[in-house]
Coordinates of C-alpha atoms and ligand atoms in Angstrom, one line a residue:
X1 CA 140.5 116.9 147.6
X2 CA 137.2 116.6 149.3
X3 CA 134.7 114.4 148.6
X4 CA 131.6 115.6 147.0
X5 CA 128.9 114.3 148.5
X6 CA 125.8 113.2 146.3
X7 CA 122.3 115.0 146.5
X8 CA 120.6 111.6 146.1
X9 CA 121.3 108.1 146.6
X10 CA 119.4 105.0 145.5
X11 CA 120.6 101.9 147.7
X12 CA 119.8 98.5 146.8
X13 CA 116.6 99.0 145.4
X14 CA 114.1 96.3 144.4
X15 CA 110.6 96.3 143.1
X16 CA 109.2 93.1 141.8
X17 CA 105.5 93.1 139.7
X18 CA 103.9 89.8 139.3
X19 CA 106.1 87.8 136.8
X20 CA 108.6 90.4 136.7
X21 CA 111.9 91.4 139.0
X22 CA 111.9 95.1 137.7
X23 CA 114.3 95.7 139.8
X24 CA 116.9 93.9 141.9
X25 CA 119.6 95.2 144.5
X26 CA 120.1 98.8 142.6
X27 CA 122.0 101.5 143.9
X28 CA 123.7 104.5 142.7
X29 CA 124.1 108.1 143.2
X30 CA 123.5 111.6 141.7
X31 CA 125.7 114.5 142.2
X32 CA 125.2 118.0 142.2
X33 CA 125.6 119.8 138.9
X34 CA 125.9 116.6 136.9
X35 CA 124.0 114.6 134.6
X36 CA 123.7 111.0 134.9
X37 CA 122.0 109.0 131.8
X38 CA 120.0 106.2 132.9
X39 CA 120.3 103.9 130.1
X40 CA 118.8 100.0 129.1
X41 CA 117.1 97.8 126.7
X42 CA 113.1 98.1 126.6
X43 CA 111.8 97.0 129.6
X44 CA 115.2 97.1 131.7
X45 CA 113.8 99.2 134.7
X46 CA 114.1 102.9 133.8
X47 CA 110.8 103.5 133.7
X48 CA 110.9 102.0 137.3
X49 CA 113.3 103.8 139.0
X50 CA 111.2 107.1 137.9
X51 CA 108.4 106.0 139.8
X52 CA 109.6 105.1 142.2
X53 CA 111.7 107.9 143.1
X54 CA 108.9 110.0 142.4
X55 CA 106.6 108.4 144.8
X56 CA 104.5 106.8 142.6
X57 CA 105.5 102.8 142.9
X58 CA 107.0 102.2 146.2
X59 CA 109.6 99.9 146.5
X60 CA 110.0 96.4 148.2
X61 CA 113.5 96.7 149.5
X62 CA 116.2 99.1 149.9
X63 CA 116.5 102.9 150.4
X64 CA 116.5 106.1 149.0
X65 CA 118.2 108.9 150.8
X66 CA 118.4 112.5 149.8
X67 CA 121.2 114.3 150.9
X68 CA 122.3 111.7 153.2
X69 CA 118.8 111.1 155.0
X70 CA 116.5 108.3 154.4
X71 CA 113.5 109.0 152.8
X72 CA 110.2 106.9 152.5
X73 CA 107.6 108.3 149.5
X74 CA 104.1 107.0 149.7
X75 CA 102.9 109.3 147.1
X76 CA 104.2 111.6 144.4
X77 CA 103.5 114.7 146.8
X78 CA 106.7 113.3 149.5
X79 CA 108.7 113.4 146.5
X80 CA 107.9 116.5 145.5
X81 CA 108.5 117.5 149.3
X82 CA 111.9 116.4 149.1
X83 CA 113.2 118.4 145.9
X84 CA 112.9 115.7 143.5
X85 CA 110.6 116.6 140.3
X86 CA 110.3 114.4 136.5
X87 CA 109.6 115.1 133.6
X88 CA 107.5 111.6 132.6
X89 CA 107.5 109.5 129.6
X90 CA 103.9 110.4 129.1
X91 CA 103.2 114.2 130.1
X92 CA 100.6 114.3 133.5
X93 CA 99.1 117.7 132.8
X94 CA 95.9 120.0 132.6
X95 CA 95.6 120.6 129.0
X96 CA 92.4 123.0 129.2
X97 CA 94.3 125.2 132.1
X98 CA 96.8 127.7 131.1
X99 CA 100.8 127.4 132.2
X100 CA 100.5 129.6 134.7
X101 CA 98.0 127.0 136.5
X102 CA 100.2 124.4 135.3
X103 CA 103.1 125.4 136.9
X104 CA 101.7 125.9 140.3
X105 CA 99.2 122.9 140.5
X106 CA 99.3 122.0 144.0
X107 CA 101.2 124.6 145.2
X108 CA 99.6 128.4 144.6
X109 CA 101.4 131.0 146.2
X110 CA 99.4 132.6 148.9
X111 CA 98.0 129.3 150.1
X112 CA 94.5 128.9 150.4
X113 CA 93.5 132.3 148.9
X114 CA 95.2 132.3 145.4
X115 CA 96.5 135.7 144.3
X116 CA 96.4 135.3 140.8
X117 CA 98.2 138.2 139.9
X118 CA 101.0 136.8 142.1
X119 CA 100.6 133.8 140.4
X120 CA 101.2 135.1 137.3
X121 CA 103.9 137.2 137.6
X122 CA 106.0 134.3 139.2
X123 CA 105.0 131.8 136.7
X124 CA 106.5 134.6 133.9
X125 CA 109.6 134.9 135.8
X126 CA 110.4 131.5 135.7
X127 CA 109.7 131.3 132.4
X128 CA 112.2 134.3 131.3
X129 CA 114.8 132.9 133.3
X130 CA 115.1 129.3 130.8
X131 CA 114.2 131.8 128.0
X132 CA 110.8 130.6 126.9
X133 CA 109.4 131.7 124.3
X134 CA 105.7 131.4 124.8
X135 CA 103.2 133.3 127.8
X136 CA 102.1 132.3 131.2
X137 CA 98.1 132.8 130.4
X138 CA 99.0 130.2 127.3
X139 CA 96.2 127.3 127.8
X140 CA 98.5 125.1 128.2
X141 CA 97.0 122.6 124.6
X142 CA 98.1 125.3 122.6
X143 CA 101.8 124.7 122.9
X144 CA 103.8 122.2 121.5
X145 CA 105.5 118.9 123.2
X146 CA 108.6 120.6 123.7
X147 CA 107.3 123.8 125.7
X148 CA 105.3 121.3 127.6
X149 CA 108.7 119.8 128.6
X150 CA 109.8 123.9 129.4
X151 CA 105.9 123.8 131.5
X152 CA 107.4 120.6 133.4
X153 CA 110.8 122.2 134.0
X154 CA 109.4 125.7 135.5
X155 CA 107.3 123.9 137.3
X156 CA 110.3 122.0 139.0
X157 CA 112.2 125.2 138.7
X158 CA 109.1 126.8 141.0
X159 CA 109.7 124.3 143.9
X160 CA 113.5 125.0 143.5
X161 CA 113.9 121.2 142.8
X162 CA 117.0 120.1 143.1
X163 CA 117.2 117.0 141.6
X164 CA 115.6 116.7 138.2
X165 CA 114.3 113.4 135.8
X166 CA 114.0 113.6 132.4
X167 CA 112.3 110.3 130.6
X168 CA 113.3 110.4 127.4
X169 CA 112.1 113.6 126.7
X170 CA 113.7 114.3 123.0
X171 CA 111.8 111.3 121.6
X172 CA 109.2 114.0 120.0
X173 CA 111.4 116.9 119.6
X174 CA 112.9 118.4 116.2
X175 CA 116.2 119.3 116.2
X176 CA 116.2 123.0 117.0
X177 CA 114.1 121.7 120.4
X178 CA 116.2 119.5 121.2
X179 CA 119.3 121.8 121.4
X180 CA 117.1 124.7 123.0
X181 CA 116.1 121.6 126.1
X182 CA 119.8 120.6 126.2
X183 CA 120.6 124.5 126.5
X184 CA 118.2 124.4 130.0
X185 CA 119.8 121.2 131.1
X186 CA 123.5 123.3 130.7
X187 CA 121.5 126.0 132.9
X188 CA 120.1 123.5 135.1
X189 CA 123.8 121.9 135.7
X190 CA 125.7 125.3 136.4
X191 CA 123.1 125.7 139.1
X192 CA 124.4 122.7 141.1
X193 CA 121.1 120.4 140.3
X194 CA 121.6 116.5 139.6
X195 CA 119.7 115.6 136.6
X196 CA 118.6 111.9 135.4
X197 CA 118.6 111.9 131.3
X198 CA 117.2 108.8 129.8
X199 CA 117.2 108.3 126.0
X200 CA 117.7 105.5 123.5
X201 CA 119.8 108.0 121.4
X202 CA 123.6 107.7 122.2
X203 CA 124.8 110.9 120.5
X204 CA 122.4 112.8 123.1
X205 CA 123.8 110.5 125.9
X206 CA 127.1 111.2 124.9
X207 CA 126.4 114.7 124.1
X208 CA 124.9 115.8 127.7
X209 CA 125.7 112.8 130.3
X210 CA 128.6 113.3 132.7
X211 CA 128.1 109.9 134.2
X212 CA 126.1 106.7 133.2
X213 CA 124.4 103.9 135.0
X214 CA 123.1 100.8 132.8
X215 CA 120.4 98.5 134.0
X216 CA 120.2 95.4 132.2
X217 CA 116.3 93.1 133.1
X218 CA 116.5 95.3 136.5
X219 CA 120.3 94.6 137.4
X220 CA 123.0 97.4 137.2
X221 CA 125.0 95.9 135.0
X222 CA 127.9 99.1 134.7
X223 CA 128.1 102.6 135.7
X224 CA 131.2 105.0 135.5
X225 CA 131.7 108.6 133.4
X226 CA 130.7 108.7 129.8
X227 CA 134.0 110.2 128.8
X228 CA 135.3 106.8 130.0
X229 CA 133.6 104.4 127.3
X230 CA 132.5 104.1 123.6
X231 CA 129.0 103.9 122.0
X232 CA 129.9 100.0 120.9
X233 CA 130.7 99.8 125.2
X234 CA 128.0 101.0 126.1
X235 CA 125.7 98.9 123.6
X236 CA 127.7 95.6 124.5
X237 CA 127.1 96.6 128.3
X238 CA 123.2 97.5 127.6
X239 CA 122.2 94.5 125.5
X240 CA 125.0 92.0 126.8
X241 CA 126.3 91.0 123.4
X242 CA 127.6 93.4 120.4
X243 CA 124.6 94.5 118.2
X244 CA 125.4 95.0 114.3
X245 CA 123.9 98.9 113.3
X246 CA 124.7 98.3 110.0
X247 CA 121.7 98.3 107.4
X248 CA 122.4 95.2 105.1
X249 CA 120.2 96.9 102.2
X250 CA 118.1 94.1 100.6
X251 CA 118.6 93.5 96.9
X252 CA 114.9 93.2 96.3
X253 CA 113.5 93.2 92.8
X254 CA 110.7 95.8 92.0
X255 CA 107.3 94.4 91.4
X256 CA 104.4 96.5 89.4
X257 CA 103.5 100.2 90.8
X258 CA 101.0 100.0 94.1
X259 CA 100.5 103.1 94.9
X260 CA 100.1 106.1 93.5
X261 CA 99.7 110.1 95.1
X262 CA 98.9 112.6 92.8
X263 CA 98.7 116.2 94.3
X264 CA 97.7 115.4 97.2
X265 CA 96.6 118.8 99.3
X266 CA 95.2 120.2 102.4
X267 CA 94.4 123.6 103.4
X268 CA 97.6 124.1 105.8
X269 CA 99.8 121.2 106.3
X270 CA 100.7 119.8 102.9
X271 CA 100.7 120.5 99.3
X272 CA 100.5 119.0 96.2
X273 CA 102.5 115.5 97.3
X274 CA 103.2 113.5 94.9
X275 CA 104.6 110.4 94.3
X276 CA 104.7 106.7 93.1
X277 CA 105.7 102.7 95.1
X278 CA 106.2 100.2 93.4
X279 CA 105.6 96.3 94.8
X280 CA 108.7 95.6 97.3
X281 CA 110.2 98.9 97.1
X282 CA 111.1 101.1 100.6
X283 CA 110.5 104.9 100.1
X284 CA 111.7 107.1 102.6
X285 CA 109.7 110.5 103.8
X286 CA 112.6 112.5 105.1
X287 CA 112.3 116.2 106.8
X288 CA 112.5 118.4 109.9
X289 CA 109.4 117.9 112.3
X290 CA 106.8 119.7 111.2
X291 CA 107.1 119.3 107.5
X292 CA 103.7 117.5 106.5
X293 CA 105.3 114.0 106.0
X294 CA 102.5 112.7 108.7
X295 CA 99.8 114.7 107.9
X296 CA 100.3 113.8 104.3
X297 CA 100.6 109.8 105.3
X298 CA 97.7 110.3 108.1
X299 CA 95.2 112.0 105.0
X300 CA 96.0 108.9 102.7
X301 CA 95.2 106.6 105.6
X302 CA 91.6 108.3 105.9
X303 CA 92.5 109.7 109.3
X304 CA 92.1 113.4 107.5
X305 CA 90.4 114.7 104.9
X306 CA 92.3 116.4 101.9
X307 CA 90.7 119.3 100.1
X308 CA 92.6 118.6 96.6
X309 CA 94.5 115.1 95.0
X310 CA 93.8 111.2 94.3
X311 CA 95.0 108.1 95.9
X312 CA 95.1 105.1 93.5
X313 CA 95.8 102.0 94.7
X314 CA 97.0 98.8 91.8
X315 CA 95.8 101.7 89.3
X316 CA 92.1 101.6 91.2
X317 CA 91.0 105.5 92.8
X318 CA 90.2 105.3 96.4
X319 CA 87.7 106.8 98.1
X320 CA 88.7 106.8 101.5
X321 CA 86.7 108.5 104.0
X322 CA 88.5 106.8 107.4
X323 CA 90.9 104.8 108.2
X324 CA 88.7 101.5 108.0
X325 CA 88.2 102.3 104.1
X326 CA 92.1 102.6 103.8
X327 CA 92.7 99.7 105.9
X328 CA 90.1 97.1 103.2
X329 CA 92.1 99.1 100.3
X330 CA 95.4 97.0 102.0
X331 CA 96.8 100.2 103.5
X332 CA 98.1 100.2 107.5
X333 CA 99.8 103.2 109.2
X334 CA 101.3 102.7 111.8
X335 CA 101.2 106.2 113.8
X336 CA 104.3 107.6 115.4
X337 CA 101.7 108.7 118.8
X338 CA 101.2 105.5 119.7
X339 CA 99.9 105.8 122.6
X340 CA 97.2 108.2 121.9
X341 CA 96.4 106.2 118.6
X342 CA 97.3 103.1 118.4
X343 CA 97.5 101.4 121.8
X344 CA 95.1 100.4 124.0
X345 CA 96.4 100.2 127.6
X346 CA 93.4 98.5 129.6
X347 CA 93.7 95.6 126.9
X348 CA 96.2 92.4 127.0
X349 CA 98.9 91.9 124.8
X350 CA 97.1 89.7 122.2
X351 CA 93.8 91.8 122.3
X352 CA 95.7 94.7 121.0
X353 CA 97.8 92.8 118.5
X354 CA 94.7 90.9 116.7
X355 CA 92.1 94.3 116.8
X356 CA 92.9 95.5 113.6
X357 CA 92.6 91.9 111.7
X358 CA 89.8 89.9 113.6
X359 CA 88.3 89.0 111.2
X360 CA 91.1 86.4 110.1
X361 CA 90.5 84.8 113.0
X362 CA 86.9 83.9 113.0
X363 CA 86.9 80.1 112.2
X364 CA 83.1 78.4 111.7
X365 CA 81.5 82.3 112.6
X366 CA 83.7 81.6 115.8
X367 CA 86.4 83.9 117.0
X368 CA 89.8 81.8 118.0
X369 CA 91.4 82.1 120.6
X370 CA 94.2 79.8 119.3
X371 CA 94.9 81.6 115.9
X372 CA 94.9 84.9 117.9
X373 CA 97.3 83.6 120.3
X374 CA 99.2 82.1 117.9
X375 CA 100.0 85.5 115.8
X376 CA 100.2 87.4 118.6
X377 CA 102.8 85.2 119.5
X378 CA 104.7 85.2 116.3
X379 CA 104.2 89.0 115.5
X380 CA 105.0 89.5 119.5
X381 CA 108.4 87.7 119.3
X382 CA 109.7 88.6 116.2
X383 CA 109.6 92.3 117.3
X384 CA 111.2 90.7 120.7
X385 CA 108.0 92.1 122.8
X386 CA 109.0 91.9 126.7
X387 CA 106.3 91.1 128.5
X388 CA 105.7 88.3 131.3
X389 CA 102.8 86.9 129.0
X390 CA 101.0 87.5 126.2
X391 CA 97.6 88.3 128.2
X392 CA 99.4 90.7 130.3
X393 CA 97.3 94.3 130.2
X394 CA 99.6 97.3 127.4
X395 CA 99.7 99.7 130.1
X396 CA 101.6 96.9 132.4
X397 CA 104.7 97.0 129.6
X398 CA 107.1 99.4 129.6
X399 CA 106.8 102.7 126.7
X400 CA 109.8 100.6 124.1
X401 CA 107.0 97.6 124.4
X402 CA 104.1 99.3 124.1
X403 CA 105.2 100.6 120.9
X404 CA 106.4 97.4 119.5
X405 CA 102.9 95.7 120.0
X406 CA 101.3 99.0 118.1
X407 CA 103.8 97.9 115.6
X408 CA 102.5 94.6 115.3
X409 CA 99.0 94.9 115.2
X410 CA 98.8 96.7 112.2
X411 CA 101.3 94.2 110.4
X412 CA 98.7 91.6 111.7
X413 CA 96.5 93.3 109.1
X414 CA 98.4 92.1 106.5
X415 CA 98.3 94.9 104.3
X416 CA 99.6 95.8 100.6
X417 CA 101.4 99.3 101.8
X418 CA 102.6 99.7 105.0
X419 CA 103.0 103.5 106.3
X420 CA 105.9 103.6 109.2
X421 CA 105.8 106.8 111.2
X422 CA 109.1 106.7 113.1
X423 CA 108.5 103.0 113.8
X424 CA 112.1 102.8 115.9
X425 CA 111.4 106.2 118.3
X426 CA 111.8 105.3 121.8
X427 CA 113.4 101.3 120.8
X428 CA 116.4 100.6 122.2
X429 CA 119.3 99.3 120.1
X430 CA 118.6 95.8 119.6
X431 CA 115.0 96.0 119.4
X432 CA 116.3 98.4 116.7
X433 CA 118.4 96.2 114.8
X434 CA 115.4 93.8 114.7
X435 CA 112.7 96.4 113.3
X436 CA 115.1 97.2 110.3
X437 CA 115.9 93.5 109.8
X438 CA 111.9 93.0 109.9
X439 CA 111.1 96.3 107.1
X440 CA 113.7 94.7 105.0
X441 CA 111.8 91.5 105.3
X442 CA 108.4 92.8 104.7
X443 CA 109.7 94.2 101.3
X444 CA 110.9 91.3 100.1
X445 CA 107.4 89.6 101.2
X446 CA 106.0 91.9 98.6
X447 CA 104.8 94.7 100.6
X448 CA 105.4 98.6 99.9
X449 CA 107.2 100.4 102.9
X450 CA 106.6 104.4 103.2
X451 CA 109.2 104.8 105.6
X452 CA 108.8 108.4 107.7
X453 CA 112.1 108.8 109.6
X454 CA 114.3 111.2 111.4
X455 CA 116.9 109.4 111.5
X456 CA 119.3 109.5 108.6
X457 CA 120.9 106.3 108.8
X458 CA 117.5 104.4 109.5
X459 CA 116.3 106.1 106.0
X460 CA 119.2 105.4 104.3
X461 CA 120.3 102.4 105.6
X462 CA 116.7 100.7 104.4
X463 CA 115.3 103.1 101.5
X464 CA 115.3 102.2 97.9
X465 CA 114.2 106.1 97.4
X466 CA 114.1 109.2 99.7
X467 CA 111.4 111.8 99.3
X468 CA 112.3 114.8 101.2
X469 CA 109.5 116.6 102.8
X470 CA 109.8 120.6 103.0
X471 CA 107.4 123.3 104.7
X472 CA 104.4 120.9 103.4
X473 CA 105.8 120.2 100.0
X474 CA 108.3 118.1 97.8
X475 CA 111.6 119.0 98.1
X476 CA 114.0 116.8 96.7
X477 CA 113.7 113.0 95.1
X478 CA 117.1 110.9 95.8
X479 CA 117.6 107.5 94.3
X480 CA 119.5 105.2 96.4
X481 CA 123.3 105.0 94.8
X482 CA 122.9 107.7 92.0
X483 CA 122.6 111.0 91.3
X484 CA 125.2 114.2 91.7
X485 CA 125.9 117.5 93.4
X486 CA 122.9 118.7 95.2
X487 CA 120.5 115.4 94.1
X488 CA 123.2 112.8 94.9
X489 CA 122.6 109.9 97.1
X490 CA 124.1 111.2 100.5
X491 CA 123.5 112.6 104.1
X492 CA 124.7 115.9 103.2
X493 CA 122.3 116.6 99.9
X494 CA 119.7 115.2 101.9
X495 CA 119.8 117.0 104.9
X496 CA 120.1 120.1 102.9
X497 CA 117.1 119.7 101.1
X498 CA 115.4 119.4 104.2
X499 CA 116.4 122.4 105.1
X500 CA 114.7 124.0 102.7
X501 CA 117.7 125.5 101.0
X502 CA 117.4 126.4 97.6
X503 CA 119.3 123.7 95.0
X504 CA 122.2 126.2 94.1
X505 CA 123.1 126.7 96.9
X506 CA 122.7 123.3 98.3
X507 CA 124.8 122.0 95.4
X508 CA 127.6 124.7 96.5
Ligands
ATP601 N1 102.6 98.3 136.7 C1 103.3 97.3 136.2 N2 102.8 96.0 136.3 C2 103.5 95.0 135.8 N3 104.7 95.1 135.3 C3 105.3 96.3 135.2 C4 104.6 97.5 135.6 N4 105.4 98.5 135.4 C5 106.5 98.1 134.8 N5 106.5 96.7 134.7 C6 107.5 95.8 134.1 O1 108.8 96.2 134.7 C7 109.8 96.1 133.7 C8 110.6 97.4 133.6 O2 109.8 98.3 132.9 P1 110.2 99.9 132.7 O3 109.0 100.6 132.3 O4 110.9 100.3 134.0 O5 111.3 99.7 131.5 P2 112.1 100.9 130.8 O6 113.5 100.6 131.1 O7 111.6 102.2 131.2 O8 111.9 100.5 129.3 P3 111.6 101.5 128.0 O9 112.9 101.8 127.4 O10 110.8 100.6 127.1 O11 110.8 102.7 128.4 C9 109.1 95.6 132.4 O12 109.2 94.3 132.3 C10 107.6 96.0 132.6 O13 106.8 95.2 131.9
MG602 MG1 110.6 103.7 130.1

């Protein structure tokens, strides 16, 4: 038997930020017609690697060679040069251009004078051959976060890139997306490219990865084939100790109604939604992306305006106009778009966990520092924020961190309801494990949890009560522990309401 030899190979790679050892002494290698998941806690150096094998951090020490030759990227374009193309944890593209433009940014056919029509009819082959199912003159806003991901693969597919990233890329995905990517990845594999998948979700890890490397604070800590190990391996290998998944349910007694939704309507997105949460009660808003459970949440909070329904809060009608009104009526949501609406990158740590609740930290008309600092740091820790200090800048933290600060600054406001949108999406295991421990703990502090989750087990590990969201409307009501045939408490009368099937035949 020969050897096969690998496409690319990282050896002993470092990168050090100040504080921080991202990385120290890496190396492995990718293989041609393989996928190898690149997997780690928050903040373990995924992230890292990325950019710095596309050019965009360059390394301190060590080497990367692509098939067998050293390589040394100063900037993304060397990368690019040498076959190596990612899709990023946060998309880098021209929203206002269309996917034709997109796809070639950088590199028009016909060099300097662009032949549009050229152009064009390349960027539509490429598309047809992954199957896409939307057109080359698309502006490229119009689509959705998955055909973005199909932009970012023709566009790799147009430079006949040979080794491919993916950073988490499911995170925002439904279902159906998710098996249409992995159906481009099986493409992408019988056409002999190496392909880097990194998720937090181990049954897409064990679903699509031939091999796995695990980092652990910036240290390869294990690698071998997936087929080799278990999901409780890998998770003892990622986080360096077992981590319990189990959701001990809370026995938490109800307290007086707190909210209350009462056909709640917009003109596209959702209708009449309603529904009641009582003090210390967990409600979960199940359903396929794309069935109104944010919208719905995001039009409570003020962030939308609904043309039809009331919002009481302790029996009291709201009028909420923005978020700011919601937010004085004790409501926080915290948005499942972080990035684009919760976080602010330029700010430190503590600025971004304290912006929502200032004003409980004005002491004699003075703004402290100290009682900022001080909830920043227990908010901060109990989420188990990485981070080299608490001043250090968002953007500085890796995407798993970034969210858990967003997390924490709108439990700083101390509210009465709390809206979760997919609070756990891109945290690894532990961190996981500490989130749900935390939402079972904020209950019994007294607070209301609207839980929005697409992940069964999170919903019904925590919920006392699962709404299930359908096409904009009401589905199906469950009740944790009761209930039979097509209402009863499990995954499969659940997930089949979501579906939208109709209850005969979901009782069938
Ligand atoms: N530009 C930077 N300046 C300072 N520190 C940085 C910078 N980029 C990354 N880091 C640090 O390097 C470490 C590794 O981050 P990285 O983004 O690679 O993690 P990750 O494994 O991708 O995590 P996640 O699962 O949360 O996305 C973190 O401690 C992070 O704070
Ligand atoms: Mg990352």
């Amino acid at each position: 038997m020969t050897e096969i030899s690998p496409i690319l190979a990282l050896a002993n790679v470092s990168k050090s930020f100040p504080g921080v050892r991202a990385l120290n002494d890496v190396s492995f290698s990718l293989y041609p017609g393989e996928v190898t998941a690149l997997i780690g806690e928050n903040g373990a150096g995924k992230s890292t690697i990325v950019k710095i094998l596309t050019g965009i951090y360059i390394p301190d020490g060590g080497e990367i060679r692509v098939n067998g030759a050293t390589q040394h990227f100063s900037s993304p374009r060397d990368s690019w040069g040498a076959g190596i193309a990612a899709i990023h944890q946060e998309t880098v593209m021209f929203d206002e251009l269309s996917v034709a433009e997109n796809i070639f940014m950088g590199h028009m056919p016909g060099g300097h004078l662009i032949d549009w029509r050229d152009t064009k009819a390349k960027a539509r082959a490429l598309l047809a051959s992954i199957e896409a199912d939307f057109d080359a003159d698309a502006k490229l806003k119009t689509l959705s976060v998955a055909q973005k991901h199909m932009v970012e693969i023709t566009r790799a597919l147009s430079h006949d890139a040979n080794v491919i990233i993916m950073d988490e890329p499911t995170a925002s995905l439904s279902r159906h997306e998710i098996d249409e990517l992995f159906r481009i990845v099986a493409q992408l594999k019988a056409e002999g490219r190496a392909i880097i998948f990194i998720s937090h979700k181990f049954d897409e890890i064990f679903r699509l990865s031939d091999r796995f490397v695990c980092l652990r604070d910036g240290e390869k800590v294990g690698e071998g084939m997936t087929s080799d190990v278990s999901e409780p391996d890998l998770v003892r290998m990622m986080v360096g100790r077992p981590v319990d998944q189990v959701f001990p349910k809370r026995d938490i007694p109800l307290g007086p109604t707190v909210l209350e939704i009462d056909g709640l309507s917009n003109a596209t997105e959702f209708a009449d939604v309603s529904l009641k949460l009582r003090k210390g009660e967990i409600l979960g808003l199940y359903g396929l992306v794309g069935a109104g459970r944010s919208e719905a949440m995001q039009a409570v909070f003020g962030m939308s305006k609904p043309t039809a329904g009331r919002v009481k809060m302790n029996g009291q009608e709201l009028t909420i106009h923005e978020p700011i009104d919601a937010i004085h009526a004790g409501i926080s949501y915290v948005p499942e778009d972080r990035q684009e609406q919760g976080a602010f990158l330029p700010l430190g740590i503590r600025e971004n966990i304290t912006m929502a609740s200032l004003s409980t930290h004005v002491r004699n008309f003075l703004l402290s520092r100290r009682s900022e600092q001080s909830a920043a740091r227990a908010l901060g820790g109990r989420l188990s924020v990485k981070a080299a200090h608490w001043e250090q800048s968002l953007g500085e933290l890796s995407g798993g961190n970034q969210q858990k600060v967003v997390i924490a600054k709108w439990l700083a406001t101390k509210p009465k309801l709390i809206i979760l949108d997919e609070p756990t999406k891109g945290i690894d295991v532990g961190s996981k494990a500490a989130v749900h421990d935390f939402i079972g703990e904020l209950a019994e502090d007294g607070l209301a949890v609207i839980l929005i989750s697409s992940e069964l087990p999170e919903i019904m590990g925590l919920s006392d009560r699962v709404i299930v969201m359908h096409e904009g409307r009401i589905a199906a009501r469950f009740e944790r522990g009761v209930g039979t045939g097509a209402l009863a408490w499990s995954a499969e009368a659940i997930v089949a309401a979501a579906t939208g099937a109709p209850i005969e035949e979901r009782a069938a």
